[in-house]
């Protein structure tokens, strides 16, 4: 029997502590290309992803995966209008309300085009952006054309992976079979499928910052904003010091956003309805408004709309006060 063409990739990652090695960028691109085309069996794909998970992927491997995925994304989103901010949303919410949705809405209401994207609900007991946006009355586009219309008319849209890199959705759902998150979560966050000038990415753990940054540098990305967001979503925690890192014009850039509030106990629930009530002025929430303000300030700084984060906070406060209270 002839060896399967995908087998060498599994063997390279798993043939023992002394003999195994990481994949080169070119090997990673070839392996991911085979997975995207369905040329690797489910067993091979699962083994490959879990070996990477245990070993921990390298920037070169993530860059190779992006080399395989980004042309597919570009092909499917070729007719999408220009986007200002790439906003990956793959973590879901568990303990805090989704203030990042209000931050994105606020920015979109003042002239920016924001593409938020996510995948299927792959982790139990978390609520995901598509579900929460639907609860807020935001229509989810059924096609890329509909998403383009939303961007032109409203400055904001949410696209599911199925519209631009469909094979990654089932790979995310393998968590239920494998029992662990796989490198696909990291890959999806890094896609920037529409090639936005600024990609804003959040991580669960600071250790992933080096991975995201390294892969983006290898891929020639220009502007990237990375931080540890609340629950893994791109949302500033106003009761914690947030270290911002990334790229500006292709060069490493760093800043720090100090805590605006003392440490707060999370509400332990996820309520888009509460976010809407605060937006409309029907309820108060000091933490929530500070989270929105901090997230908006961070994006404005990443886009170089302001020179400092302090200026960004002042600008965010002005945008919040001038918001259309019926827009959410």
Short mmCIF file of C-alpha atoms in Angstrom, two decimals:
data_model
loop_
_atom_site.label_atom_id
_atom_site.label_comp_id
_atom_site.label_asym_id
_atom_site.label_seq_id
_atom_site.Cartn_x
_atom_site.Cartn_y
_atom_site.Cartn_z
CA UNK A 1 0.00 0.00 0.00
CA UNK A 2 1.33 3.45 -0.96
CA UNK A 3 1.76 5.95 1.87
CA UNK A 4 -0.77 8.78 1.88
CA UNK A 5 0.70 12.11 0.75
CA UNK A 6 -0.34 13.81 3.99
CA UNK A 7 1.34 11.24 6.24
CA UNK A 8 4.80 12.90 6.15
CA UNK A 9 3.41 16.02 7.81
CA UNK A 10 2.00 13.99 10.70
CA UNK A 11 5.22 12.03 10.99
CA UNK A 12 7.36 15.18 11.03
CA UNK A 13 5.42 16.52 14.02
CA UNK A 14 5.02 13.29 15.94
CA UNK A 15 7.94 10.93 15.49
CA UNK A 16 9.46 11.35 18.96
CA UNK A 17 11.00 14.03 21.13
CA UNK A 18 14.40 13.90 19.45
CA UNK A 19 13.39 13.27 15.87
CA UNK A 20 10.34 15.51 15.54
CA UNK A 21 10.58 19.09 14.34
CA UNK A 22 8.38 22.01 13.42
CA UNK A 23 7.21 22.47 9.86
CA UNK A 24 8.78 25.03 7.59
CA UNK A 25 6.50 27.78 6.31
CA UNK A 26 6.32 26.06 2.93
CA UNK A 27 5.45 22.69 4.49
CA UNK A 28 2.77 24.29 6.66
CA UNK A 29 1.22 25.96 3.63
CA UNK A 30 1.19 22.68 1.70
CA UNK A 31 -0.35 20.79 4.64
CA UNK A 32 -3.06 23.38 5.23
CA UNK A 33 -3.80 23.51 1.51
CA UNK A 34 -4.41 19.77 1.52
CA UNK A 35 -6.72 20.10 4.54
CA UNK A 36 -8.68 22.92 2.90
CA UNK A 37 -9.13 20.85 -0.27
CA UNK A 38 -10.28 17.80 1.69
CA UNK A 39 -7.24 15.76 0.69
CA UNK A 40 -6.39 14.79 4.29
CA UNK A 41 -8.65 12.31 6.08
CA UNK A 42 -10.46 13.31 9.30
CA UNK A 43 -8.10 11.07 11.29
CA UNK A 44 -5.04 12.69 9.72
CA UNK A 45 -6.41 16.18 10.28
CA UNK A 46 -7.22 15.47 13.93
CA UNK A 47 -3.80 13.98 14.56
CA UNK A 48 -2.10 16.88 12.81
CA UNK A 49 -3.97 19.53 14.80
CA UNK A 50 -3.44 17.85 18.16
CA UNK A 51 0.27 17.31 17.55
CA UNK A 52 0.52 21.01 16.80
CA UNK A 53 -1.51 21.81 19.89
CA UNK A 54 0.85 19.83 22.13
CA UNK A 55 4.01 21.08 20.43
CA UNK A 56 2.64 24.64 20.09
CA UNK A 57 2.71 26.12 16.62
CA UNK A 58 5.52 28.44 15.52
CA UNK A 59 5.19 31.79 13.73
CA UNK A 60 6.51 30.09 10.60
CA UNK A 61 3.80 27.44 10.75
CA UNK A 62 1.05 30.01 11.31
CA UNK A 63 2.41 32.09 8.43
CA UNK A 64 2.27 29.01 6.21
CA UNK A 65 -1.33 28.37 7.20
CA UNK A 66 -2.14 31.98 6.33
CA UNK A 67 -0.42 31.55 2.96
CA UNK A 68 -2.89 28.75 2.23
CA UNK A 69 -6.01 30.50 3.55
CA UNK A 70 -5.67 34.14 2.54
CA UNK A 71 -5.94 33.61 -1.24
CA UNK A 72 -9.19 31.71 -0.63
CA UNK A 73 -10.48 34.59 1.50
CA UNK A 74 -9.46 37.17 -1.10
CA UNK A 75 -11.21 35.22 -3.85
CA UNK A 76 -14.50 35.09 -1.96
CA UNK A 77 -14.40 38.69 -0.73
CA UNK A 78 -13.12 40.31 -3.93
CA UNK A 79 -16.32 42.34 -4.38
CA UNK A 80 -16.48 43.55 -0.78
CA UNK A 81 -15.95 47.32 -0.39
CA UNK A 82 -12.81 48.53 1.36
CA UNK A 83 -12.78 47.83 5.10
CA UNK A 84 -11.01 49.96 7.72
CA UNK A 85 -10.90 47.52 10.64
CA UNK A 86 -10.66 43.74 10.68
CA UNK A 87 -12.46 42.57 13.86
CA UNK A 88 -12.15 38.79 14.44
CA UNK A 89 -14.59 37.45 17.03
CA UNK A 90 -14.09 33.77 17.82
CA UNK A 91 -13.95 33.51 21.61
CA UNK A 92 -17.52 34.17 22.73
CA UNK A 93 -18.62 35.65 26.04
CA UNK A 94 -19.11 33.87 29.35
CA UNK A 95 -18.85 36.27 32.31
CA UNK A 96 -19.20 39.84 31.01
CA UNK A 97 -21.72 41.52 28.74
CA UNK A 98 -20.65 42.02 25.08
CA UNK A 99 -19.47 45.63 25.30
CA UNK A 100 -17.28 45.16 22.22
CA UNK A 101 -20.41 45.02 20.06
CA UNK A 102 -21.34 48.51 21.23
CA UNK A 103 -17.77 49.71 20.63
CA UNK A 104 -17.88 48.45 17.04
CA UNK A 105 -21.30 50.04 16.53
CA UNK A 106 -20.02 53.35 17.89
CA UNK A 107 -17.04 53.38 15.53
CA UNK A 108 -19.16 52.37 12.54
CA UNK A 109 -21.59 55.18 13.33
CA UNK A 110 -18.79 57.69 12.92
CA UNK A 111 -17.44 56.82 9.50
CA UNK A 112 -15.42 53.61 9.85
CA UNK A 113 -16.15 50.38 8.00
CA UNK A 114 -15.80 47.38 10.28
CA UNK A 115 -15.82 43.75 9.23
CA UNK A 116 -16.47 41.49 12.20
CA UNK A 117 -16.17 37.78 11.48
CA UNK A 118 -16.55 34.57 13.44
CA UNK A 119 -17.26 30.89 13.23
CA UNK A 120 -19.62 28.34 14.74
CA UNK A 121 -20.24 28.11 18.49
CA UNK A 122 -17.40 25.75 19.33
CA UNK A 123 -17.21 26.08 23.13
CA UNK A 124 -20.10 25.24 25.47
CA UNK A 125 -21.50 27.85 27.87
CA UNK A 126 -20.36 30.78 25.76
CA UNK A 127 -22.41 33.15 23.64
CA UNK A 128 -21.09 34.19 20.26
CA UNK A 129 -21.31 37.40 18.28
CA UNK A 130 -23.72 36.22 15.58
CA UNK A 131 -26.25 35.05 18.15
CA UNK A 132 -25.92 38.24 20.24
CA UNK A 133 -26.10 40.53 17.21
CA UNK A 134 -29.32 38.79 16.14
CA UNK A 135 -30.73 39.42 19.62
CA UNK A 136 -29.89 43.10 19.17
CA UNK A 137 -31.84 43.14 15.92
CA UNK A 138 -28.80 43.31 13.62
CA UNK A 139 -29.50 41.46 10.39
CA UNK A 140 -26.85 38.86 9.61
CA UNK A 141 -25.97 38.84 5.90
CA UNK A 142 -26.79 35.74 3.92
CA UNK A 143 -24.12 36.45 1.32
CA UNK A 144 -21.02 38.50 0.67
CA UNK A 145 -23.10 40.86 -1.49
CA UNK A 146 -25.44 41.53 1.42
CA UNK A 147 -22.45 42.12 3.67
CA UNK A 148 -21.13 44.65 1.16
CA UNK A 149 -24.45 46.49 1.19
CA UNK A 150 -24.36 46.65 4.99
CA UNK A 151 -20.84 48.06 4.95
CA UNK A 152 -21.81 50.75 2.48
CA UNK A 153 -25.05 51.68 4.24
CA UNK A 154 -24.18 51.13 7.88
CA UNK A 155 -20.41 50.78 8.21
CA UNK A 156 -20.67 47.41 9.95
CA UNK A 157 -21.26 43.77 9.05
CA UNK A 158 -20.66 40.33 10.49
CA UNK A 159 -19.58 37.47 8.25
CA UNK A 160 -19.46 33.82 9.16
CA UNK A 161 -16.39 31.82 8.10
CA UNK A 162 -18.59 29.84 5.73
CA UNK A 163 -18.71 32.85 3.41
CA UNK A 164 -14.95 33.22 2.87
CA UNK A 165 -13.04 30.20 4.24
CA UNK A 166 -15.67 27.51 4.68
CA UNK A 167 -13.40 24.53 5.53
CA UNK A 168 -12.25 26.21 8.76
CA UNK A 169 -15.73 26.07 10.34
CA UNK A 170 -15.86 22.27 10.66
CA UNK A 171 -12.26 22.30 11.88
CA UNK A 172 -13.25 24.61 14.75
CA UNK A 173 -16.07 22.21 15.61
CA UNK A 174 -13.60 19.35 15.97
CA UNK A 175 -13.13 20.63 19.51
CA UNK A 176 -16.14 18.53 20.50
CA UNK A 177 -14.40 15.39 19.16
CA UNK A 178 -10.87 16.17 20.27
CA UNK A 179 -11.63 17.78 23.65
CA UNK A 180 -9.17 20.65 23.07
CA UNK A 181 -9.01 23.87 21.11
CA UNK A 182 -6.78 23.54 18.08
CA UNK A 183 -4.49 25.97 16.21
CA UNK A 184 -7.46 26.76 13.96
CA UNK A 185 -8.66 29.26 16.58
CA UNK A 186 -5.38 31.16 16.27
CA UNK A 187 -5.47 30.90 12.48
CA UNK A 188 -9.01 32.27 12.20
CA UNK A 189 -8.14 35.30 14.30
CA UNK A 190 -5.16 36.05 12.05
CA UNK A 191 -6.91 35.82 8.67
CA UNK A 192 -7.79 39.49 8.05
CA UNK A 193 -9.86 38.12 5.16
CA UNK A 194 -10.65 41.47 3.53
CA UNK A 195 -7.13 42.86 3.87
CA UNK A 196 -8.16 45.72 6.17
CA UNK A 197 -5.47 48.32 6.96
CA UNK A 198 -5.81 47.52 10.67
CA UNK A 199 -6.37 44.05 12.11
CA UNK A 200 -7.36 44.00 15.77
CA UNK A 201 -6.76 40.66 17.48
CA UNK A 202 -7.38 39.55 21.03
CA UNK A 203 -5.83 36.54 22.75
CA UNK A 204 -6.71 34.47 25.82
CA UNK A 205 -3.11 34.30 27.03
CA UNK A 206 -0.23 36.78 26.57
CA UNK A 207 2.02 33.95 25.36
CA UNK A 208 0.11 33.95 22.06
CA UNK A 209 1.08 37.55 21.35
CA UNK A 210 4.53 36.52 20.09
CA UNK A 211 2.96 33.94 17.78
CA UNK A 212 0.48 36.38 16.21
CA UNK A 213 3.07 39.13 15.90
CA UNK A 214 5.71 36.85 14.40
CA UNK A 215 3.37 35.40 11.80
CA UNK A 216 2.11 38.84 10.80
CA UNK A 217 5.66 40.10 10.37
CA UNK A 218 6.53 37.09 8.19
CA UNK A 219 3.45 37.71 6.06
CA UNK A 220 4.36 41.37 5.56
CA UNK A 221 1.36 42.77 7.43
CA UNK A 222 1.63 46.49 8.11
CA UNK A 223 -0.69 47.44 10.97
CA UNK A 224 -1.72 45.08 13.73
CA UNK A 225 -3.17 45.62 17.19
CA UNK A 226 -2.82 42.82 19.76
CA UNK A 227 -3.90 42.59 23.38
CA UNK A 228 -5.38 40.26 25.96
CA UNK A 229 -9.08 41.09 25.73
CA UNK A 230 -11.88 40.20 28.11
CA UNK A 231 -12.65 36.52 27.67
CA UNK A 232 -10.59 36.43 24.48
CA UNK A 233 -12.73 38.94 22.60
CA UNK A 234 -11.36 42.30 21.31
CA UNK A 235 -12.68 44.22 24.31
CA UNK A 236 -10.63 46.28 26.74
CA UNK A 237 -11.01 45.41 30.41
CA UNK A 238 -11.32 48.81 32.10
CA UNK A 239 -10.46 47.34 35.52
CA UNK A 240 -7.06 46.01 34.39
CA UNK A 241 -3.88 47.39 32.87
CA UNK A 242 -3.79 46.44 29.19
CA UNK A 243 -0.52 46.04 27.31
CA UNK A 244 -0.96 46.78 23.61
CA UNK A 245 1.48 45.42 21.08
CA UNK A 246 1.54 44.95 17.34
CA UNK A 247 2.79 46.60 14.17
CA UNK A 248 2.71 50.14 12.87
CA UNK A 249 3.86 50.54 9.26
CA UNK A 250 5.44 47.11 9.58
CA UNK A 251 7.49 47.98 12.64
CA UNK A 252 6.83 46.74 16.21
CA UNK A 253 4.74 49.14 18.30
CA UNK A 254 3.76 49.04 21.96
CA UNK A 255 1.67 51.06 24.40
CA UNK A 256 -0.10 50.64 27.73
CA UNK A 257 -3.68 51.52 28.63
CA UNK A 258 -3.97 51.95 32.38
CA UNK A 259 -6.94 50.66 34.32
CA UNK A 260 -9.80 53.14 34.53
CA UNK A 261 -11.58 51.42 37.42
CA UNK A 262 -10.72 49.28 40.44
CA UNK A 263 -11.06 45.53 39.96
CA UNK A 264 -14.71 44.61 39.38
CA UNK A 265 -16.55 41.35 40.00
CA UNK A 266 -18.07 40.12 36.71
CA UNK A 267 -21.86 39.99 36.55
CA UNK A 268 -21.65 36.30 35.65
CA UNK A 269 -24.16 36.66 32.84
CA UNK A 270 -24.14 37.70 29.20
CA UNK A 271 -26.94 40.06 28.24
CA UNK A 272 -27.01 41.94 24.92
CA UNK A 273 -30.27 43.47 26.15
CA UNK A 274 -28.39 45.15 28.99
CA UNK A 275 -25.84 46.56 26.52
CA UNK A 276 -28.71 48.00 24.48
CA UNK A 277 -30.30 49.53 27.58
CA UNK A 278 -27.03 51.23 28.52
CA UNK A 279 -26.58 52.45 24.94
CA UNK A 280 -30.06 53.98 24.97
CA UNK A 281 -29.57 55.61 28.36
CA UNK A 282 -32.19 53.39 29.98
CA UNK A 283 -29.68 51.82 32.38
CA UNK A 284 -26.32 52.72 33.85
CA UNK A 285 -23.14 50.64 33.93
CA UNK A 286 -19.84 52.31 34.79
CA UNK A 287 -17.81 49.24 33.82
CA UNK A 288 -19.61 48.87 30.49
CA UNK A 289 -19.20 52.48 29.40
CA UNK A 290 -15.52 52.36 30.39
CA UNK A 291 -15.06 49.12 28.39
CA UNK A 292 -16.63 50.72 25.31
CA UNK A 293 -14.56 53.87 25.74
CA UNK A 294 -11.31 51.94 26.18
CA UNK A 295 -11.97 49.68 23.19
CA UNK A 296 -12.85 52.61 20.92
CA UNK A 297 -9.77 54.54 22.09
CA UNK A 298 -7.58 51.54 21.30
CA UNK A 299 -8.92 51.26 17.75
CA UNK A 300 -8.53 55.00 17.13
CA UNK A 301 -4.92 54.78 18.32
CA UNK A 302 -4.30 51.71 16.14
CA UNK A 303 -5.65 53.59 13.12
CA UNK A 304 -3.53 56.64 14.01
CA UNK A 305 -6.63 58.80 14.29
CA UNK A 306 -5.09 60.03 17.55
CA UNK A 307 -1.46 60.31 18.62
CA UNK A 308 -1.88 58.96 22.15
CA UNK A 309 -4.25 56.69 24.02
CA UNK A 310 -5.18 59.60 26.28
CA UNK A 311 -6.36 61.51 23.22
CA UNK A 312 -8.17 58.36 22.12
CA UNK A 313 -10.06 58.18 25.40
CA UNK A 314 -11.18 61.79 25.04
CA UNK A 315 -12.26 61.18 21.45
CA UNK A 316 -14.12 58.02 22.50
CA UNK A 317 -15.94 59.95 25.21
CA UNK A 318 -17.06 62.53 22.66
CA UNK A 319 -18.27 59.81 20.29
CA UNK A 320 -20.18 58.15 23.12
CA UNK A 321 -21.91 61.37 24.09
CA UNK A 322 -22.85 62.03 20.45
CA UNK A 323 -24.10 58.51 19.71
CA UNK A 324 -27.40 57.83 18.02
CA UNK A 325 -29.29 56.25 20.91
CA UNK A 326 -31.60 54.36 18.55
CA UNK A 327 -28.76 52.79 16.56
CA UNK A 328 -28.42 49.72 18.78
#
